[in-house]
Structures are given as C-alpha cells and as structure tokens.
Short mmCIF file of C-alpha atoms in Angstrom, two decimals:
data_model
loop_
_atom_site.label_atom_id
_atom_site.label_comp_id
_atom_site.label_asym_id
_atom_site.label_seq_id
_atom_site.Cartn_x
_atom_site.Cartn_y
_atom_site.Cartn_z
CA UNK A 4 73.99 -81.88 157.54
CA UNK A 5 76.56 -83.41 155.28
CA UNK A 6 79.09 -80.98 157.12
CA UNK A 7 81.67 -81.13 153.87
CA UNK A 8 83.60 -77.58 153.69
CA UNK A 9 82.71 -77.03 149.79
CA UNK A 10 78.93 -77.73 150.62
CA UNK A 11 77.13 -74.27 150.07
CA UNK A 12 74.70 -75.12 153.05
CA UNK A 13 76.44 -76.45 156.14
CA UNK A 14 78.93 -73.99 157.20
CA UNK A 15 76.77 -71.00 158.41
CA UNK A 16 77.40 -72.06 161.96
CA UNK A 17 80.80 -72.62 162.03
CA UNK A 18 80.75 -69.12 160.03
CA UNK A 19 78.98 -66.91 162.95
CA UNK A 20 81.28 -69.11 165.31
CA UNK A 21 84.44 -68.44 163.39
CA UNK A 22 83.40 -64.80 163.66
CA UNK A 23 82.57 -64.48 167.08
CA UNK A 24 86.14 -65.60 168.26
CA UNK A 25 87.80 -63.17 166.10
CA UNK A 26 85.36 -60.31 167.43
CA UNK A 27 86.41 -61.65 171.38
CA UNK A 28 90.35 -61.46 170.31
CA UNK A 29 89.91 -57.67 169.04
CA UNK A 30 92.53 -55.17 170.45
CA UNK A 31 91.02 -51.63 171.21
CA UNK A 32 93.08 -50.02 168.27
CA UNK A 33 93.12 -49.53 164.40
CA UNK A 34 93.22 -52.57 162.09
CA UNK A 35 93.56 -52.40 158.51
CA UNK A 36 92.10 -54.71 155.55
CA UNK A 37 94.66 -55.84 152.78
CA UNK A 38 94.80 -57.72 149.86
CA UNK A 39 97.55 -59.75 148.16
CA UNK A 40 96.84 -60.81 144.41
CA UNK A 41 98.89 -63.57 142.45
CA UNK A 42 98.87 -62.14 139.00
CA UNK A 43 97.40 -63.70 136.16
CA UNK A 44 100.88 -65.70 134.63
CA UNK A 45 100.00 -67.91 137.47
CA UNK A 46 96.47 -69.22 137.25
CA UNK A 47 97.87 -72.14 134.89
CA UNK A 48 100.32 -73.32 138.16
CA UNK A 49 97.32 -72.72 140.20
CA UNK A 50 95.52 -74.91 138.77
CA UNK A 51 97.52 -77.97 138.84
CA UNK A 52 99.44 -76.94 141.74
CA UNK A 53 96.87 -75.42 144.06
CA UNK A 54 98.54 -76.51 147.57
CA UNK A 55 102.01 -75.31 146.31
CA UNK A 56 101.19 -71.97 145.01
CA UNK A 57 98.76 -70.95 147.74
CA UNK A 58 100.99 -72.10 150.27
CA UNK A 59 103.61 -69.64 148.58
CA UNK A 60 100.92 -67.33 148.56
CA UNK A 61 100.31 -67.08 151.99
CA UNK A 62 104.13 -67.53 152.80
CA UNK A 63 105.09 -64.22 151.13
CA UNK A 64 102.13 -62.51 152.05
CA UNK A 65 102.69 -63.02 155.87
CA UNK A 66 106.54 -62.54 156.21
CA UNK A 67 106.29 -59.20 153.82
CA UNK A 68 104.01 -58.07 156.64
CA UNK A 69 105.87 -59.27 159.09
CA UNK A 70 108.96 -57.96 158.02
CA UNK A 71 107.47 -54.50 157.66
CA UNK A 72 106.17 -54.76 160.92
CA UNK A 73 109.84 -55.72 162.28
CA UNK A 74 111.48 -53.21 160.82
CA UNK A 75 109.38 -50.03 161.07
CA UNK A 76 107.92 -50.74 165.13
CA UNK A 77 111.07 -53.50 166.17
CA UNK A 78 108.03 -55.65 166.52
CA UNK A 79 105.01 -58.32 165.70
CA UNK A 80 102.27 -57.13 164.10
CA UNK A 81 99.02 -59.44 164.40
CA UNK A 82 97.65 -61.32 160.86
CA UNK A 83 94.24 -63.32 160.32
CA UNK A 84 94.30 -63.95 156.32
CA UNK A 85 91.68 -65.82 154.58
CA UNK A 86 92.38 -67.43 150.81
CA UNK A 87 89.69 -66.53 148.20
CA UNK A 88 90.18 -67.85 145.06
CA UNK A 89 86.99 -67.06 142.74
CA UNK A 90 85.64 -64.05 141.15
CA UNK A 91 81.98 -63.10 140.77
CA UNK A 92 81.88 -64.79 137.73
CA UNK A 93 83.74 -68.06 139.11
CA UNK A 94 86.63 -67.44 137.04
CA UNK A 95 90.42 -67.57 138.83
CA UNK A 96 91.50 -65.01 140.55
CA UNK A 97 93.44 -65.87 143.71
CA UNK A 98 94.18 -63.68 146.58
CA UNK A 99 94.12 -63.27 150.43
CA UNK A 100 92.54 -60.79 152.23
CA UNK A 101 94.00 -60.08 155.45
CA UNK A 102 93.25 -58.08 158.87
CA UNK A 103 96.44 -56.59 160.18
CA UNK A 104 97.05 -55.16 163.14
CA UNK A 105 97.65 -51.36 163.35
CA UNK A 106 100.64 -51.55 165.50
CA UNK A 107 102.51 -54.26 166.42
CA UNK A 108 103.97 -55.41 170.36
CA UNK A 109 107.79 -54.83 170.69
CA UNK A 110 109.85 -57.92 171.21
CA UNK A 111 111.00 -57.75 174.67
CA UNK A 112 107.15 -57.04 175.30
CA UNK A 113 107.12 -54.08 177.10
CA UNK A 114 105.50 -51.72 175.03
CA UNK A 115 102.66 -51.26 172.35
CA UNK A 116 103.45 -49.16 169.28
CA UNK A 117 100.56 -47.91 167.06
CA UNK A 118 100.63 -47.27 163.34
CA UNK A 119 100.48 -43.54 162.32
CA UNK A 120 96.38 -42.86 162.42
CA UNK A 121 94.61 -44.34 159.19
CA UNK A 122 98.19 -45.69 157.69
CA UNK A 123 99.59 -48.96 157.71
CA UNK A 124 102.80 -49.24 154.92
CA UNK A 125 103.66 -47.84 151.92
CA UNK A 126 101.82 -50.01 149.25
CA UNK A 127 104.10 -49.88 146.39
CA UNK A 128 107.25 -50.89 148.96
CA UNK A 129 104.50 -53.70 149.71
CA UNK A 130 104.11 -55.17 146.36
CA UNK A 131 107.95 -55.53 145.48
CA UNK A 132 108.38 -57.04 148.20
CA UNK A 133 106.12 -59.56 148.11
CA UNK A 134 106.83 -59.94 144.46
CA UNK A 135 110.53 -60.83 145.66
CA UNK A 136 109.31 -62.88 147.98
CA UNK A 137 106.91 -64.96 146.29
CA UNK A 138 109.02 -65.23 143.16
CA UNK A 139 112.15 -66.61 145.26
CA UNK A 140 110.11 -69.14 147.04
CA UNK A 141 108.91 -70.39 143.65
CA UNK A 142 112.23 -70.80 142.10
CA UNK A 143 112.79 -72.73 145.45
CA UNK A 144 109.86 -75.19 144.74
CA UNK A 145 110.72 -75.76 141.22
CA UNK A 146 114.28 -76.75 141.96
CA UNK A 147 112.78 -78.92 144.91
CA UNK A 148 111.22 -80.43 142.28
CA UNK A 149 107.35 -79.50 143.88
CA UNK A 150 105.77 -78.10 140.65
CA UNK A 151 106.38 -80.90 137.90
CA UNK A 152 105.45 -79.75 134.34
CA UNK A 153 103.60 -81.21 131.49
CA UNK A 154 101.83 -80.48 128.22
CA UNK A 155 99.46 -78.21 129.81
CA UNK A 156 102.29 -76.44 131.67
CA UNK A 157 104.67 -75.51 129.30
CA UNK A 158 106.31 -72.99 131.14
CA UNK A 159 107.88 -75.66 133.66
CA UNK A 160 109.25 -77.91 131.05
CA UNK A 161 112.40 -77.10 131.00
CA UNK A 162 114.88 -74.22 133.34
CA UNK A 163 114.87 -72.48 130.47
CA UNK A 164 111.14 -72.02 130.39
CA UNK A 165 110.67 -71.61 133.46
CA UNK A 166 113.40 -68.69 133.94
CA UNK A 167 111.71 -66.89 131.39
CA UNK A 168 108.65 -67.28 133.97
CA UNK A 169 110.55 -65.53 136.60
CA UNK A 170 112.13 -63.38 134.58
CA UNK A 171 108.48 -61.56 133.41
CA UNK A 172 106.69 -62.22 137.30
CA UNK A 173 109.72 -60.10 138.21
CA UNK A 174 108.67 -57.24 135.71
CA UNK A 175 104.98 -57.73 136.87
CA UNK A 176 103.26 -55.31 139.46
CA UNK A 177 101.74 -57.72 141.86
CA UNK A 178 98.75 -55.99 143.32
CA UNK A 179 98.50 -55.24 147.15
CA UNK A 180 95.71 -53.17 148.75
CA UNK A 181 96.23 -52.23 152.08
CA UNK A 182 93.26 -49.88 153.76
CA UNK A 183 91.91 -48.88 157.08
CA UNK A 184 88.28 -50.08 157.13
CA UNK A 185 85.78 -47.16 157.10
CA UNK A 186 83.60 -49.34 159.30
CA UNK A 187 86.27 -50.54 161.55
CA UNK A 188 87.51 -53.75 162.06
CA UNK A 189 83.88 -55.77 162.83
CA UNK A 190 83.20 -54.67 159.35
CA UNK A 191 86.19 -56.49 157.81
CA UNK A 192 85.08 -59.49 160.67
CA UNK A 193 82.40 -59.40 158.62
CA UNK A 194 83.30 -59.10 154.91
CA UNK A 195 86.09 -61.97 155.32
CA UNK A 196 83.65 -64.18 157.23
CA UNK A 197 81.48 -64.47 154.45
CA UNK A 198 84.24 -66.36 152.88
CA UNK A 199 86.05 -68.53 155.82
CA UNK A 200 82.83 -70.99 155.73
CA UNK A 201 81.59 -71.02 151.91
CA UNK A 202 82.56 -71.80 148.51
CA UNK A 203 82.79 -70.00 145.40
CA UNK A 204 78.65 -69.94 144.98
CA UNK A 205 75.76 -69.18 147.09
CA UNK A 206 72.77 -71.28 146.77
CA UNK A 207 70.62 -67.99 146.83
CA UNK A 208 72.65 -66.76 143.50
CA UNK A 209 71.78 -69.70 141.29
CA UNK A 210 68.45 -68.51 139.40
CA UNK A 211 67.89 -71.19 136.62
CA UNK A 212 68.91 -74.65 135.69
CA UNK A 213 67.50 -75.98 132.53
CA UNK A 214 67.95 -77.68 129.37
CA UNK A 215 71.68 -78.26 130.39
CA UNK A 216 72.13 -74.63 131.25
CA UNK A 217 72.67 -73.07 134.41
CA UNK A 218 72.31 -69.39 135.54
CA UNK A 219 73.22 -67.34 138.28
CA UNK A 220 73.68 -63.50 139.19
CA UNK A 221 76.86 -61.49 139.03
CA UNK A 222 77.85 -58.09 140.28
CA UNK A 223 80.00 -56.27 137.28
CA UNK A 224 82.17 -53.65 139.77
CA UNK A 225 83.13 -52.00 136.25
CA UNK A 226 79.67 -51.11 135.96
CA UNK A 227 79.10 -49.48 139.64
CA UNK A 228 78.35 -53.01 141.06
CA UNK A 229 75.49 -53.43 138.81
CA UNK A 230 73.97 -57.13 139.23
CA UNK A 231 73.88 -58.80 135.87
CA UNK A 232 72.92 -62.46 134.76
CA UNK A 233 75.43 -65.29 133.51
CA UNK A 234 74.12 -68.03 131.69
CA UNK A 235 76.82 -71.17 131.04
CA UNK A 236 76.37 -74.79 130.11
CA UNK A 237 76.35 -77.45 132.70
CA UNK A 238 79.88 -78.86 132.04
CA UNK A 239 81.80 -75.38 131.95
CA UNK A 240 79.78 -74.41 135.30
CA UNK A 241 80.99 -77.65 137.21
CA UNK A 242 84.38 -76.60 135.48
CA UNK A 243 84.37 -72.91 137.10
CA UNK A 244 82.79 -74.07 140.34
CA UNK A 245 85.69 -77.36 141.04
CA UNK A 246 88.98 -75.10 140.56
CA UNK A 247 87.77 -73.50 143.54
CA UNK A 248 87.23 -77.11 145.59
CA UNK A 249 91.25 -76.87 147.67
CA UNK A 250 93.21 -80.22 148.26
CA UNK A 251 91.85 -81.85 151.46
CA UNK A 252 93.61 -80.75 154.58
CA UNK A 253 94.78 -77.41 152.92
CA UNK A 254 93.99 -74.77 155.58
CA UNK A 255 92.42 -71.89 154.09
CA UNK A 256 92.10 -69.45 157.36
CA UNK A 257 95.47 -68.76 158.75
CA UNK A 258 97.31 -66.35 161.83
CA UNK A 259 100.62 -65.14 162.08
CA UNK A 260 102.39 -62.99 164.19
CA UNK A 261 100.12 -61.97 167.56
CA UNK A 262 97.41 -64.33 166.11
CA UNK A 263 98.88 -67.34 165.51
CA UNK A 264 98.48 -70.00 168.07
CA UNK A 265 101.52 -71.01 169.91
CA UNK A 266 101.20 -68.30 173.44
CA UNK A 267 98.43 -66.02 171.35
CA UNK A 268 96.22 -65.74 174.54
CA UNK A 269 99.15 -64.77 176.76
CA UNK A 270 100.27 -62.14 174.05
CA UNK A 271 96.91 -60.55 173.48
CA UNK A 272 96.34 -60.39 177.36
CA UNK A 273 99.77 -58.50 177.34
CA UNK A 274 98.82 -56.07 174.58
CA UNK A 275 95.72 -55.60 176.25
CA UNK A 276 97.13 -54.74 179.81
CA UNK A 277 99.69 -51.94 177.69
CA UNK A 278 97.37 -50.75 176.03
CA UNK A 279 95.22 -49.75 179.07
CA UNK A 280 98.26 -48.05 180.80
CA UNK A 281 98.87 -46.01 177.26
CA UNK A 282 94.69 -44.81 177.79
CA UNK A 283 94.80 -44.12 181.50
CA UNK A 284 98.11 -42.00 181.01
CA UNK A 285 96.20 -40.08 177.79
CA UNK A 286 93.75 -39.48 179.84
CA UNK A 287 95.39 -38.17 182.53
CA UNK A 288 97.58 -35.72 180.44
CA UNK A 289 94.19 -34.44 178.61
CA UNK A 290 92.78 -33.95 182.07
CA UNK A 291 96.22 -31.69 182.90
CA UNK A 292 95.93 -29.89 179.49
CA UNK A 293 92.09 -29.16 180.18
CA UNK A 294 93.10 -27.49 184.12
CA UNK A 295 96.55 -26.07 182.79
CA UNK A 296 98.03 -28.76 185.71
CA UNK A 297 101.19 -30.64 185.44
CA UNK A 298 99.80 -34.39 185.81
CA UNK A 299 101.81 -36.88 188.26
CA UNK A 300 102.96 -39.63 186.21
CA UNK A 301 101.47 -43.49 187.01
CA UNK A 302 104.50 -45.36 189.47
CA UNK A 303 105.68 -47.42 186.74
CA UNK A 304 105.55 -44.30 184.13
CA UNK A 305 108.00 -42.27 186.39
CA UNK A 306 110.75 -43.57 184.45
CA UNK A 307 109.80 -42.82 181.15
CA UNK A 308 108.28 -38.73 182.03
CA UNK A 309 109.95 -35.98 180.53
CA UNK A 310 111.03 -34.76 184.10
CA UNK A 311 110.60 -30.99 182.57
CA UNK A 312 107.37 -30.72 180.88
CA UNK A 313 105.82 -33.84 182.86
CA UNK A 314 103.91 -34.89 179.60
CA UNK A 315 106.59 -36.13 177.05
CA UNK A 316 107.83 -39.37 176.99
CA UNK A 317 111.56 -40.39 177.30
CA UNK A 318 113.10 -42.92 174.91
CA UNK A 319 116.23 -44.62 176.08
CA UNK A 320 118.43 -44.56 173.17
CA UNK A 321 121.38 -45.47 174.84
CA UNK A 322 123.21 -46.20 178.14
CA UNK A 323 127.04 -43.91 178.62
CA UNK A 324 129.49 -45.40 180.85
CA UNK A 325 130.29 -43.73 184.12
CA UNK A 326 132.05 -40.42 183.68
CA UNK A 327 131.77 -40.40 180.26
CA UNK A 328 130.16 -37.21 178.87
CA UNK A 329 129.34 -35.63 175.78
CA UNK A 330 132.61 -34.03 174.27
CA UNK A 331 134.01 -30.42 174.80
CA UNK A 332 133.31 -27.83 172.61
CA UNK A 333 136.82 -27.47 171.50
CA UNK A 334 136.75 -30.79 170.59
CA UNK A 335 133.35 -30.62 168.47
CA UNK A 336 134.76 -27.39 166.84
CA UNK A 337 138.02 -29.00 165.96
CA UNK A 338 136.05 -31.85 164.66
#
C-alpha cells in the first residue's frame, strides 16, 4: 500500500473507519444534509489558490451555520463537512457537503432544542449569508495580500479589478441545499464517506486507455442519471484529474460546533444524557394521555411543569423583584 491520500486504491480502510466513528458519535435525533457551492467566477482563484479559497469556503460555510444555529436555538449546532471539488465529468465544481445537526445544545448546557420536524433554515436566508460571508473574507485575503494575481488571473491585478469581482459575486446567488435525508443520517454517513477517503476517479470507472486516449463512465443527472461514456486525450485527463490533487496538509474533513474536537466527547455525552430525560418525560406524558392521568413530573422536571395542566412546560422568561407585580388596571388603561 503506497497509503498516499490521492491514490484511488489505499484509502478504503481508513474510509469504513472514518465512517464507523461518525456512526458511534450519532445523536438519537434529526440531521440534515447540506450543500454549499462556490459559484463559477471562482474556479480561476481556485485553481491557483486552492488552500485560500477552500479555506474561505469552509470558513463561511461553518459560521453561517453556526450563526443560524445561535440565533434561532441560543445555541451550537453540530457540523461534519467534507470538501468535494470534482464533477462527474472531472471538471471544477467546488462545494462542501455537510451533516448538521437538527437542533443544537444551549450554551449554559442545560437543555437540548430540536429543529422543527423535517426543517433546518430558511435556504434563501442561507445563501446571502454565506454569500456575505464568503465575499468579506475574500476582500480580507486580497488586501492581506494572500491571493497574488497574474496573467492568468486578471481579475486580481489591480483593486480595481478585483472590486468589480466583488461587486458581481455580490449580485450572484450562491447555491445552498439544505435537506433532511430520506434515509436518515447513516445514509448521508454513507454518501459523504464515499468522498472523505478517494479522489476525483474510481479505478472501477476508467473503461479504456489507448492510443493516447483515455475513457471512463459518467452519470449525466440532466438526463435522469443516465450513465454515458467520456472519451479525452491523455494530457487533458491528467489535467482534469490534478486540479482535484489539494496542497499537502490541507484538511479536507472538518467539525465545528458539537463536533469539533476540543471537549466533543464531554458535549455529546451531555446531549446524550438530555436527550434521554426529554424521551422518558414524552413517554411518560403519552402514557398519561393514553389513561386520561395527570403524570407526576421526573424530580428534576418539577421545576419546569406547568403546575395546572401537569404536561406543559414552563419557560423562565424573566425573574421580578420582590413585591413587584404586574401593573393595575388603571394604570394599563391610562396607558
């Protein structure tokens, strides 16, 4: 085994291993699949610049989330994302897939929130703001002086150029797909594994090389997924297949939020052990419903019980001083 991350061959292993963690660290709730796309303007930056602009890429991708996550649950959300950089037909087109957490772990850790069943976020609120995102850390490089220009990059010769750049990124939809999984989230495990371990070709997919020509099988998902052949010289298939070969060191697999490594066991135990008092109290309240009972609330639940119904749970919005009440009528009316 040669063991080298682009070879086709030598990463199965690691694959099923890499997969196997993920499936152990699993929460028993939703989890949805998304997808953050660079738009085509900048494949040429990409190509010269791959450690910058996929670094950006992931950057914006994870604090949008994050930030959604923050403001919608006062939480953090849990991230895996996974670069992919190739199309069927080896051409550019970079984007991370992601698994995101349905839910997220409020910060004083004390309680699990879930996502509204089979919804995550808005995608179109996604999109701009990982288009603002993305585009202000990239005017940030460029005045760092990280993406140098050139002949071949025209559009970071001068400011000038280069605010005309921003200026149409800013009018561009950046695509974001954001889905619960129909299969759930070992499905996703699975579909994103298939590209934590391997390049952009499979051995298997190559059919024919001959006479300096090489072939190799394509699905075409504008005709139903239909397989098709490609046939391309020698040179201009070692040109597809190196864009996709990253800078050494660049980490391609990355966690945020719950996931990423700094305390992620103690967090995911801590989810876990909330999430279990959330099921045994369901199920105790189903139980009531079912024998028209009142259900006695768990000792640490007594707190948060509607004291009424017995069922409903009581949010502490705030905390009055003593003798402090709501105010008079009189005074409401007069108000």
């Amino acid at each position: 085994s040669c063991r080298d991350r682009q070879c086709p061959k030598c990463q199965a292993t690691a694959r099923r291993q890499w997969v196997a963690a993920r499936e152990a660290e699993l929460l028993p709730i939703e989890y949805f699949h998304v997808v953050f796309t660079l738009p085509d303007q900048l494949i040429p930056l990409a190509r010269y610049h791959q450690a910058v602009i996929y670094h950006l890429l992931f950057r914006a991708m994870s604090e949008t989330l994050l930030e959604f996550g923050e403001r919608r649950w006062q939480g953090t959300l849990g991230i895996t994302a996974v670069l992919h950089t190739w199309g069927q037909t080896l051409v550019e087109h970079p984007h991370v897939h992601g698994i995101v957490t349905g839910g997220a772990l409020t910060k004083v850790g004390t309680r699990w929130i879930s996502s509204r069943r089979g919804y995550l976020f808005p995608v179109r609120a996604l999109s701009a703001v990982f288009r603002g995102k993305y585009c202000a850390s990239l005017e940030r490089a460029y005045a760092r002086g990280e993406l140098p220009g050139g002949q071949a990059l025209p559009m970071l010769a001068s400011a000038e150029s280069f605010a005309r750049l921003l200026r149409e990124l800013r009018r561009q939809a950046f695509v974001v797909y954001a889905k619960r999984p129909s299969g759930g989230p070992h499905q996703v495990l699975s579909y994103i594994g298939r590209y934590t371990h391997r390049v952009a070709i499979s051995n298997q997919r190559l059919t024919d090389i001959s006479d300096g020509q090489v072939s190799f099988t394509w699905k075409d998902y504008r005709c139903e997924g239909r397989q098709k052949v490609m046939r391309l010289t020698a040179g201009e298939f070692i040109r597809r297949f190196m864009q996709h070969v990253l800078p050494a060191e660049f980490v391609r697999i990355r966690h945020y939020g719950l996931f990423a490594n700094g305390r992620k066991q103690v967090k995911l135990a801590r989810c876990r052990a909330l999430l279990a008092a959330v099921t045994t109290a369901e199920q105790l309240m189903t139980a009531a419903r079912d024998d028209g009972k009142r259900v006695e609330p768990l000792p640490e639940e007594k707190f948060q019980r509607c004291a009424a119904c017995g069922l409903g749970q009581m949010v502490r919005r705030a905390e009055l001083p003593p003798g402090c009440g709501p105010p008079s009528w009189e005074v409401r009316r007069a108000a």
